[in-house]
Short mmCIF file of N, CA, C and O in Angstrom, two decimals:
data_model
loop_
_atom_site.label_atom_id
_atom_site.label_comp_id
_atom_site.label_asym_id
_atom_site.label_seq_id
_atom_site.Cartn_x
_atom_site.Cartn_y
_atom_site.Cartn_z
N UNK A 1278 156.27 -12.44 116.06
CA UNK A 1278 155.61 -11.26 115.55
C UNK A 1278 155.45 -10.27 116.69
O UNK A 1278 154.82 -10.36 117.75
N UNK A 1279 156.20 -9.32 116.17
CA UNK A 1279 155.81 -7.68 117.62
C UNK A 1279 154.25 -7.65 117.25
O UNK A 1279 153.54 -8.17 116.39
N UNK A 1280 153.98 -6.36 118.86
CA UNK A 1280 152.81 -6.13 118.50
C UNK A 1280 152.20 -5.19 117.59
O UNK A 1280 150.99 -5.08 117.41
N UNK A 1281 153.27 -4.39 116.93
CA UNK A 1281 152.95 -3.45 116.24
C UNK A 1281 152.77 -3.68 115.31
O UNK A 1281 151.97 -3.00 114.68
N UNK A 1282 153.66 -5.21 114.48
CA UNK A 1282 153.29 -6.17 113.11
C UNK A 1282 152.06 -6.81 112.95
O UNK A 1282 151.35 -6.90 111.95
N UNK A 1283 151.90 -7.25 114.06
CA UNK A 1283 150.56 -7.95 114.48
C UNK A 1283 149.70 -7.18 114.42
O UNK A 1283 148.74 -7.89 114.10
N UNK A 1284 149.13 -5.54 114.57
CA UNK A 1284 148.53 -5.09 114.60
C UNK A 1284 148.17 -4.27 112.95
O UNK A 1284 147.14 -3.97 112.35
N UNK A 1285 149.20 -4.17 112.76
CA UNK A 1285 149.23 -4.21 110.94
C UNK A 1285 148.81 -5.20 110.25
O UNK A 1285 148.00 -5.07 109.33
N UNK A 1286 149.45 -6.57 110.73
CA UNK A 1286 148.79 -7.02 109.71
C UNK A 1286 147.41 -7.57 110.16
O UNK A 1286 146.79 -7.98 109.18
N UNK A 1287 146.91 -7.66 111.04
CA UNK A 1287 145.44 -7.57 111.47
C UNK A 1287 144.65 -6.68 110.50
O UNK A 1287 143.98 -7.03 109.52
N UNK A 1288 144.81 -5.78 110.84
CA UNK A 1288 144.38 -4.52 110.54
C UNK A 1288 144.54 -5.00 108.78
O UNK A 1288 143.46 -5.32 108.29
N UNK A 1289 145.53 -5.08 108.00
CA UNK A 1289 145.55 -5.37 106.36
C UNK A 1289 144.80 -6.44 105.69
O UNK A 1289 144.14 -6.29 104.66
N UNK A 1290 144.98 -7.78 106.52
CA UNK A 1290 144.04 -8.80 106.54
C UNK A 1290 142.74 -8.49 106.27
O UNK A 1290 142.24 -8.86 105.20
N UNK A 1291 142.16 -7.90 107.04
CA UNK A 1291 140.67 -7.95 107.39
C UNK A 1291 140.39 -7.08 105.92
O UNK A 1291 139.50 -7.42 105.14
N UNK A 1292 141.22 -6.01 105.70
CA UNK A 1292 141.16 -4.84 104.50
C UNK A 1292 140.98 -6.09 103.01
O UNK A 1292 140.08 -6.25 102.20
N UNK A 1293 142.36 -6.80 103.21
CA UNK A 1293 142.53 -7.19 101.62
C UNK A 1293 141.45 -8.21 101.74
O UNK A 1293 140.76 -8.07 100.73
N UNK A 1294 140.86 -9.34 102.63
CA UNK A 1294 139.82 -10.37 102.68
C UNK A 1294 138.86 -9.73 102.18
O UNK A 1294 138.30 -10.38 101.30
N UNK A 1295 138.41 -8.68 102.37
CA UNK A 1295 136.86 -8.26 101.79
C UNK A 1295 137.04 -7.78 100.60
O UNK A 1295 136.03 -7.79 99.90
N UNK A 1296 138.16 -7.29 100.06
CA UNK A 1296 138.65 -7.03 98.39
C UNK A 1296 138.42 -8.17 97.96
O UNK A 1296 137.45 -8.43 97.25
N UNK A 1297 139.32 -9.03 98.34
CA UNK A 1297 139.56 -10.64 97.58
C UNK A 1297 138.26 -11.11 97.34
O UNK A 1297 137.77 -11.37 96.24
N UNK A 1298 137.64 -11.20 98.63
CA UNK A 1298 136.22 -12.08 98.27
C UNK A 1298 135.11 -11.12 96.95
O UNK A 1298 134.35 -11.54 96.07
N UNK A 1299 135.52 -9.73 97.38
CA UNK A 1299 134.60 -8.96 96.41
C UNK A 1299 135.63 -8.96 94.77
O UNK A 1299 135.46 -8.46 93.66
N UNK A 1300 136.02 -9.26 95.01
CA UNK A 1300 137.13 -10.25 93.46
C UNK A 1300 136.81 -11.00 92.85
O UNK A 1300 136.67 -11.01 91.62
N UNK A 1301 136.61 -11.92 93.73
CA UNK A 1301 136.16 -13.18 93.48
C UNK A 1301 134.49 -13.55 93.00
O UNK A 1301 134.01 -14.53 92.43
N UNK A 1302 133.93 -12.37 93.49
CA UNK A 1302 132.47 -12.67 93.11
C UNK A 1302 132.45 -11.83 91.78
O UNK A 1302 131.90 -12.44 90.86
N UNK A 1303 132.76 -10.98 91.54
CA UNK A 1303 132.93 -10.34 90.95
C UNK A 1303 133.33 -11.11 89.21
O UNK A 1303 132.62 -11.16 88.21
N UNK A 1304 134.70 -11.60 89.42
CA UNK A 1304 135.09 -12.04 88.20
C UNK A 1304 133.80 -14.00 88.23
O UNK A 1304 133.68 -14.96 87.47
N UNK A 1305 133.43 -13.74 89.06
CA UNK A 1305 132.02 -15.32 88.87
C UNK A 1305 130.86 -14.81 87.89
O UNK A 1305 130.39 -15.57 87.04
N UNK A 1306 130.40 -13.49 88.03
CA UNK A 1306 129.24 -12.66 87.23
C UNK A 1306 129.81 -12.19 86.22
O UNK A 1306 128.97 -11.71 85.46
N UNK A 1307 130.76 -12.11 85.88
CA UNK A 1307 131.51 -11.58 84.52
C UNK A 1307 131.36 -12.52 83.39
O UNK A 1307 131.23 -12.09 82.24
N UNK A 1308 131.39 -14.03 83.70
CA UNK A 1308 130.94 -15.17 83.17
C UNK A 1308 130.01 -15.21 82.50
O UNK A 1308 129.99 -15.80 81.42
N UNK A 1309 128.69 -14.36 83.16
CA UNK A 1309 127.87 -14.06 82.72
C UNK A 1309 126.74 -12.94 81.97
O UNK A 1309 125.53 -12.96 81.75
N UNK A 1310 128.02 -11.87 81.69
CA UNK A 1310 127.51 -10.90 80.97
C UNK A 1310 127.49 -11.12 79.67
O UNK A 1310 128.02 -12.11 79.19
N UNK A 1311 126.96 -10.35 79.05
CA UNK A 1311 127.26 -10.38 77.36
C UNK A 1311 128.67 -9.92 77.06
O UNK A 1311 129.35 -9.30 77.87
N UNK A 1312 129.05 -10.24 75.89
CA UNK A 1312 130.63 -9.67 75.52
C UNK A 1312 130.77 -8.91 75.33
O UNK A 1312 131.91 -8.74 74.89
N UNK A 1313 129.65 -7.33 75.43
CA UNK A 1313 130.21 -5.92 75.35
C UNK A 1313 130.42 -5.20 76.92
O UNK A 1313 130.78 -4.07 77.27
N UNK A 1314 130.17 -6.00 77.40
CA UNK A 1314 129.62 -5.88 78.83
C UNK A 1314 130.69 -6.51 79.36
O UNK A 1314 130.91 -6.10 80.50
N UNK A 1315 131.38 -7.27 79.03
CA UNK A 1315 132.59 -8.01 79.51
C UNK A 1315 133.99 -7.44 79.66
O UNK A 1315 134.84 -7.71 80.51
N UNK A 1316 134.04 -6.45 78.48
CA UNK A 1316 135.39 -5.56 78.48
C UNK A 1316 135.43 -4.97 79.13
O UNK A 1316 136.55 -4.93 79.65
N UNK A 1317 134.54 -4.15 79.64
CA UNK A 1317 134.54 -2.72 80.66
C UNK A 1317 134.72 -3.75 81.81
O UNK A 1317 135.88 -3.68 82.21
N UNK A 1318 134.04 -4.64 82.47
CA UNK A 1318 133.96 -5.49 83.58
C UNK A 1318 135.10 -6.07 83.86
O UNK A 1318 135.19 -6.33 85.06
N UNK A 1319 136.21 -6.46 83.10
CA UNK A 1319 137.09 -7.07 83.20
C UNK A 1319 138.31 -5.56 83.83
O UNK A 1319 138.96 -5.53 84.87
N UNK A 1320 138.24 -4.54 82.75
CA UNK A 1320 139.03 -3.76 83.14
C UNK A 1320 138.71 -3.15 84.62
O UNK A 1320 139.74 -2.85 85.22
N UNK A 1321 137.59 -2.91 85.27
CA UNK A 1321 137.02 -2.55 86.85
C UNK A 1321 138.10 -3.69 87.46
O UNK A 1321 139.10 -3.37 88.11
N UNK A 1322 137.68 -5.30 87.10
CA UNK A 1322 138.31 -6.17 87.73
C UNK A 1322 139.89 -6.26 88.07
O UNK A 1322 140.38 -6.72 89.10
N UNK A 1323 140.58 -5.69 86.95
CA UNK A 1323 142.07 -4.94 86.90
C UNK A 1323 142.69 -4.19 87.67
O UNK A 1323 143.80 -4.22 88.19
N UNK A 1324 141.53 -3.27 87.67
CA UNK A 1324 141.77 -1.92 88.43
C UNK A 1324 141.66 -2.06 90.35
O UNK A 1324 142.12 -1.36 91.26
N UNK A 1325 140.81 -3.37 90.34
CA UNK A 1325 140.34 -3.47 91.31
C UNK A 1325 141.57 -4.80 92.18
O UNK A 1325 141.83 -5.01 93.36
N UNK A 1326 142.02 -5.41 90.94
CA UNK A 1326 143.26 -6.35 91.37
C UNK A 1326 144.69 -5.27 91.89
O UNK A 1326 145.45 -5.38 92.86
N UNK A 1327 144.63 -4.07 90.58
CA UNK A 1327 145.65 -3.14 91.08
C UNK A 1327 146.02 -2.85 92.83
O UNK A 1327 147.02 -2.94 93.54
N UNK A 1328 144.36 -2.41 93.05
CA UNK A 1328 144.49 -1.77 94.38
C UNK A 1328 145.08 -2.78 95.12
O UNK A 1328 146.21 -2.74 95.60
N UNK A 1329 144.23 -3.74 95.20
CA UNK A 1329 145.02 -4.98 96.52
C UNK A 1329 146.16 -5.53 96.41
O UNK A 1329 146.62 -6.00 97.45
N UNK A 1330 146.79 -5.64 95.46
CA UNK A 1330 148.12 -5.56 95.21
C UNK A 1330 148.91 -4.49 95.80
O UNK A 1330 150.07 -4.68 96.19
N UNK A 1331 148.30 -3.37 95.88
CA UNK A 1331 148.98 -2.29 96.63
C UNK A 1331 148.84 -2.62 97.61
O UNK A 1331 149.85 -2.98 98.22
N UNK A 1332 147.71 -2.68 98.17
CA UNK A 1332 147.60 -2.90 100.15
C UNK A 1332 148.46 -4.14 99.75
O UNK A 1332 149.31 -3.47 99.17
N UNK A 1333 148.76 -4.98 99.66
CA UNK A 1333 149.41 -6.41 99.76
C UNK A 1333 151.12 -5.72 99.81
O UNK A 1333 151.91 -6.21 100.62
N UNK A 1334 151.49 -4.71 99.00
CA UNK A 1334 153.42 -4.48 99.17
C UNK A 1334 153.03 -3.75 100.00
O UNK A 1334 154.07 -3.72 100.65
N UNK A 1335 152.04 -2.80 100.80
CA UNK A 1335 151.70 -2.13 102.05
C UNK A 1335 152.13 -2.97 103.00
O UNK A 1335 153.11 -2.79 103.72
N UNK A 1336 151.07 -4.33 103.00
CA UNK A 1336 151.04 -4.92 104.24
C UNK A 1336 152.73 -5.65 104.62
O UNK A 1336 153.34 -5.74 105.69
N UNK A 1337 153.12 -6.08 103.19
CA UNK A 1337 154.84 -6.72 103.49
C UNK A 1337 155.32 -5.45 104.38
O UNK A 1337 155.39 -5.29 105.60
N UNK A 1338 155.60 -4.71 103.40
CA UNK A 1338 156.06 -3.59 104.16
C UNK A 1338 156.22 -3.16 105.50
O UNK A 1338 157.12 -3.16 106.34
N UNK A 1339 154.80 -2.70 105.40
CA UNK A 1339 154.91 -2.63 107.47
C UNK A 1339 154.84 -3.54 108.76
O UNK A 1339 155.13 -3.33 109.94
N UNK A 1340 154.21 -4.93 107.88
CA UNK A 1340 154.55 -5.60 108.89
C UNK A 1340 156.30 -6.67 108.91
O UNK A 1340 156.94 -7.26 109.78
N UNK A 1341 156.44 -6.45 107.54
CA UNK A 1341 158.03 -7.64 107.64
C UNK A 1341 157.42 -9.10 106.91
O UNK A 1341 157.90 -9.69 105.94
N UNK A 1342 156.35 -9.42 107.62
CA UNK A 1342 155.79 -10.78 107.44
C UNK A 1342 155.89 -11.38 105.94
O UNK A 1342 154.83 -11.37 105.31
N UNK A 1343 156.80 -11.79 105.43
CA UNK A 1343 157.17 -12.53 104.10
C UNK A 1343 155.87 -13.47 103.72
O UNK A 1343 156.08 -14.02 102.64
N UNK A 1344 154.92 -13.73 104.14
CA UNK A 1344 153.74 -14.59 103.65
C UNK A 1344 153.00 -13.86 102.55
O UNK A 1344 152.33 -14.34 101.63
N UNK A 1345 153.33 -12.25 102.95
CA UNK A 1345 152.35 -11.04 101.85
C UNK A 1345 153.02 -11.46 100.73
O UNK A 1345 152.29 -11.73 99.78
N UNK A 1346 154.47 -11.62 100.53
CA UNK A 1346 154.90 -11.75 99.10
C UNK A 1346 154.33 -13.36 98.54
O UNK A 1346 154.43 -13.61 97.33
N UNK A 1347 153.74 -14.40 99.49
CA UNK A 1347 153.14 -15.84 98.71
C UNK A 1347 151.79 -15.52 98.34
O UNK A 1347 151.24 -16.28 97.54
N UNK A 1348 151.01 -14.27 98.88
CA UNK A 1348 149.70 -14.12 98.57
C UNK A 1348 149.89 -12.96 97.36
O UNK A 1348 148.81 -12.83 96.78
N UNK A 1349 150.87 -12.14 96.84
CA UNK A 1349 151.20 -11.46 95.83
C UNK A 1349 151.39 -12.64 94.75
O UNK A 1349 150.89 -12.55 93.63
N UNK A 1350 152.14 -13.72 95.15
CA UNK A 1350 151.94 -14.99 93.78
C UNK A 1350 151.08 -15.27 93.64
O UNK A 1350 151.22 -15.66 92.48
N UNK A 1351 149.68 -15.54 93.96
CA UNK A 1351 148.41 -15.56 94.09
C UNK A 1351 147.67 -14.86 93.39
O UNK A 1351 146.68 -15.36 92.85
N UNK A 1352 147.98 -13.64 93.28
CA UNK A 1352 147.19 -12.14 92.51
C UNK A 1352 147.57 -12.67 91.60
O UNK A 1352 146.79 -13.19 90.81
N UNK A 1353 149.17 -12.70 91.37
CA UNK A 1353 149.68 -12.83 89.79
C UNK A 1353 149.13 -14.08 88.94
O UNK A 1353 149.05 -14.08 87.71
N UNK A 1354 148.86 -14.84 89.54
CA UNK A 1354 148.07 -15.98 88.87
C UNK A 1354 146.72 -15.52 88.36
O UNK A 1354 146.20 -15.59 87.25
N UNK A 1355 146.37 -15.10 89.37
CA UNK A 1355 144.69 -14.13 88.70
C UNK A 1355 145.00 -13.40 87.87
O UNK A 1355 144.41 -13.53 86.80
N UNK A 1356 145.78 -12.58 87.94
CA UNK A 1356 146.21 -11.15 87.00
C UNK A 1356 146.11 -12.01 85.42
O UNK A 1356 145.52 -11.64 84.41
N UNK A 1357 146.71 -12.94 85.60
CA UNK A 1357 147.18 -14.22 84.05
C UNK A 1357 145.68 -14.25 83.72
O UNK A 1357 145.23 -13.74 82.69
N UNK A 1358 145.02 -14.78 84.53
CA UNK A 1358 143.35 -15.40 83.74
C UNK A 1358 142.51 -13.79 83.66
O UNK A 1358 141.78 -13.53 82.71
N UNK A 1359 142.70 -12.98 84.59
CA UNK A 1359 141.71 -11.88 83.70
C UNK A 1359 142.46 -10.93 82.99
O UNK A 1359 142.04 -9.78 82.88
N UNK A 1360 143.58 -11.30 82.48
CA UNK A 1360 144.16 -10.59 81.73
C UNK A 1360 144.40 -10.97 80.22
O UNK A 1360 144.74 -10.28 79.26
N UNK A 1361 144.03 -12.68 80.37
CA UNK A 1361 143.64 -13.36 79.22
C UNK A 1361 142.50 -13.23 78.61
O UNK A 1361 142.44 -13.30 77.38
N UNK A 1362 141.26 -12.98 79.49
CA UNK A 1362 139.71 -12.86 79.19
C UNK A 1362 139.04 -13.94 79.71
O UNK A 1362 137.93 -14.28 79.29
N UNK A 1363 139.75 -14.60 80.75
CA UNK A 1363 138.88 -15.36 81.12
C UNK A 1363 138.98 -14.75 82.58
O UNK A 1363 140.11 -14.72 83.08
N UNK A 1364 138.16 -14.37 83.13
CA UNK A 1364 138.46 -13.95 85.03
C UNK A 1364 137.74 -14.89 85.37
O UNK A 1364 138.72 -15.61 85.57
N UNK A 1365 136.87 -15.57 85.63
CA UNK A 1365 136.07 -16.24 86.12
C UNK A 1365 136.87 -17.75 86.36
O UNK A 1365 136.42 -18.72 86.96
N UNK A 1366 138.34 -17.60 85.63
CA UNK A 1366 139.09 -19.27 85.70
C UNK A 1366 139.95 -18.26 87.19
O UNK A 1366 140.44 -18.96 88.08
N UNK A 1367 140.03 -17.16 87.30
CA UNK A 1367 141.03 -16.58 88.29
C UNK A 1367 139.96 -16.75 89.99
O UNK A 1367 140.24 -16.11 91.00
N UNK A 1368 139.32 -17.30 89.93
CA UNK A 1368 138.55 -17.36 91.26
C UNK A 1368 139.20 -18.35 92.13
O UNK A 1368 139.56 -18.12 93.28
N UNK A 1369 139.34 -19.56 91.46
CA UNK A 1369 140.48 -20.09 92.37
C UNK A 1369 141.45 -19.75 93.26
O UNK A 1369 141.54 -20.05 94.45
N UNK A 1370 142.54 -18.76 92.23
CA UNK A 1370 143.54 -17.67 92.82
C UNK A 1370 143.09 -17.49 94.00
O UNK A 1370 143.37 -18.12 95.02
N UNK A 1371 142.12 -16.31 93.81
CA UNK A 1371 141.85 -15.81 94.58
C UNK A 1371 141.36 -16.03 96.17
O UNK A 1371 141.40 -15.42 97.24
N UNK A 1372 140.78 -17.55 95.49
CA UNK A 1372 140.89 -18.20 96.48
C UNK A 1372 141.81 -18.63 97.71
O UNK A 1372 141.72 -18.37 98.91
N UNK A 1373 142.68 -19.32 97.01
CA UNK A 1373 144.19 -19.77 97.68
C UNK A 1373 144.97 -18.43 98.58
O UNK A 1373 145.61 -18.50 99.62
N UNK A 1374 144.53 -16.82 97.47
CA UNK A 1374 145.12 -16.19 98.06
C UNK A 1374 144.29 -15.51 99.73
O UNK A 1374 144.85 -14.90 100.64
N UNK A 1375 142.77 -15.93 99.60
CA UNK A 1375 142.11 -15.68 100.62
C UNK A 1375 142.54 -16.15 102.21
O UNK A 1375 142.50 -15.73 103.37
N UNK A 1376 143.16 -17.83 101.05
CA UNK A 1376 143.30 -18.35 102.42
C UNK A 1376 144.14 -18.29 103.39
O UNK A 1376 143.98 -18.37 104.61
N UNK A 1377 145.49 -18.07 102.41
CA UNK A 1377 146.61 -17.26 103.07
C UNK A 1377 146.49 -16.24 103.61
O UNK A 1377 147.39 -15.94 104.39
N UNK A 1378 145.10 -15.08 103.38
CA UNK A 1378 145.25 -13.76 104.30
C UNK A 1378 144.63 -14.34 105.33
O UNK A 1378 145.16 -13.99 106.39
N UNK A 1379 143.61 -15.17 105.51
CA UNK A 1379 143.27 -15.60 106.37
C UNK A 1379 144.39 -15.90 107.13
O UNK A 1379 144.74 -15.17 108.06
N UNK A 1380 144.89 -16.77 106.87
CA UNK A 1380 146.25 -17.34 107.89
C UNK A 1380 147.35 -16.28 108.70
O UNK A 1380 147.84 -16.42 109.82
N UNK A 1381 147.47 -15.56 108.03
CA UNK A 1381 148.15 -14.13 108.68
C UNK A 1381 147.10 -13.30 110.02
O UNK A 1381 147.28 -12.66 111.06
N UNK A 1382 146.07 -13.77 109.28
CA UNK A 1382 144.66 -12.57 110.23
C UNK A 1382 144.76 -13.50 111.33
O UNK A 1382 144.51 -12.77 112.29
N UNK A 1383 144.98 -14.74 111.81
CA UNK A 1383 144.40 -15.83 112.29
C UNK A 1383 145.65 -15.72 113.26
O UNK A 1383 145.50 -15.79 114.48
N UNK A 1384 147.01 -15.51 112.59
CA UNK A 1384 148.01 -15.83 113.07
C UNK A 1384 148.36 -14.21 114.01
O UNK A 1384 148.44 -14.29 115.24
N UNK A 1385 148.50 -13.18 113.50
CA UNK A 1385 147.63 -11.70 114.17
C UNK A 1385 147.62 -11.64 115.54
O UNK A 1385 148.30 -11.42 116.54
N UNK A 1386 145.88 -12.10 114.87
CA UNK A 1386 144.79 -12.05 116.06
C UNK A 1386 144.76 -13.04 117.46
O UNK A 1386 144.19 -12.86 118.54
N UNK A 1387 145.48 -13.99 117.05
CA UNK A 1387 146.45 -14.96 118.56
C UNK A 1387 147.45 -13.89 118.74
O UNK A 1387 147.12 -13.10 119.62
N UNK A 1388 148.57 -13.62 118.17
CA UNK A 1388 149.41 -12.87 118.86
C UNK A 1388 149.00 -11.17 119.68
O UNK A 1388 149.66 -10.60 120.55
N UNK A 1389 147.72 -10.72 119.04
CA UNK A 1389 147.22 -9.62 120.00
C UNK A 1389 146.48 -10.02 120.95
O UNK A 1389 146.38 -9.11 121.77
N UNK A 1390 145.78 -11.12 121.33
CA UNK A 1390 144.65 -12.13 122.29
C UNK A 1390 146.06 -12.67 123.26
O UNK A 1390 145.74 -13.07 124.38
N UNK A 1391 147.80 -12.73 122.90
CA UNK A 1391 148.42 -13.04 124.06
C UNK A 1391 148.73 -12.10 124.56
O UNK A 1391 148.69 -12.09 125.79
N UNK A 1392 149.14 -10.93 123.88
CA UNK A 1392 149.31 -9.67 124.63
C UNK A 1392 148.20 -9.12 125.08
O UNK A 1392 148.36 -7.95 125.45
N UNK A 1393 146.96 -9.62 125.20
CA UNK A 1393 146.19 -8.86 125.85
C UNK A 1393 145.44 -7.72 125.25
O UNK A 1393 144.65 -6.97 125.81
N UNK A 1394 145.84 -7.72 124.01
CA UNK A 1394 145.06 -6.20 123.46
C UNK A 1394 143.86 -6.88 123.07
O UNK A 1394 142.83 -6.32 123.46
N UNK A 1395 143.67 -8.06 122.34
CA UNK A 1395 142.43 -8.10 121.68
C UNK A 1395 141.62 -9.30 122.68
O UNK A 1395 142.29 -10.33 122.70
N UNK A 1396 140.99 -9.35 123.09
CA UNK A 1396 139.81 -10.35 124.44
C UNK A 1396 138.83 -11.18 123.82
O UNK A 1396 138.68 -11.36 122.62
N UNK A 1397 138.42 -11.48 124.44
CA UNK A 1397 136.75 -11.86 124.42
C UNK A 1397 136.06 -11.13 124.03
O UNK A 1397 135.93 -10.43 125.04
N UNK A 1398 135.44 -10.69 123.29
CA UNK A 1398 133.84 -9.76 123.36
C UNK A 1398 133.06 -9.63 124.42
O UNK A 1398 132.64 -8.60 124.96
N UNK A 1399 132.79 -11.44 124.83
CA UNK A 1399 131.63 -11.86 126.29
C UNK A 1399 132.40 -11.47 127.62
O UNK A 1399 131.96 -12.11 128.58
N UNK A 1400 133.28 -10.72 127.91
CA UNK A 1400 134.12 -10.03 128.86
C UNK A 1400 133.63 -8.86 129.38
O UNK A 1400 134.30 -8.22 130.20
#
């Protein structure tokens, strides 16, 4: 990984992780609304799968890194359960797909810590 991929996908990681997790909580309280309250909630949840799906062909994109397209299979599995009416079975997904951004952020953030751009904090 260059450093300029590495720095993308750093940088996308950290973006789509706080979507995902706010996904994920998200379609957990949906569980628990009433059913008029559920339609509108589900479609936010859509809209809100849309976006990170975008940053996700973003992040392939600029960084190269083919792992964005295993965490795009991931969405699409979610996309299936809140597109059925159940979102709250798509937390899993979302899960799996967390963990994979994790793994990119993880994988990143070593390759900018060898080049020297990213340190210690206690430095």
């Amino acid at each position: 990984m260059q450093t300029k991929q590495a720095i993308l996908s750093f940088s996308q990681s950290e973006k789509v992780k706080s979507a995902l997790i706010c996904c994920s909580q998200s379609a957990q309280i949906i569980e628990h609304l009433q059913p008029e309250q559920q339609a509108g909630a589900i479609r936010l949840l859509q809209a809100m799968l849309g976006q990170i799906t975008n940053e996700i062909h973003l992040a392939n994109q600029v960084s190269g890194d083919m792992i964005w397209l295993e965490v795009d299979k991931k969405l699409n599995n979610a996309r299936v359960m809140i597109d059925s009416g159940v979102p709250w079975e798509a937390t899993h997904h979302f899960t799996q797909a967390l963990s994979q951004v994790n793994r990119i952020g993880q994988q990143a953030m070593t390759r900018l810590m060898e080049s020297g751009l990213l340190g210690d904090a206690n430095r």
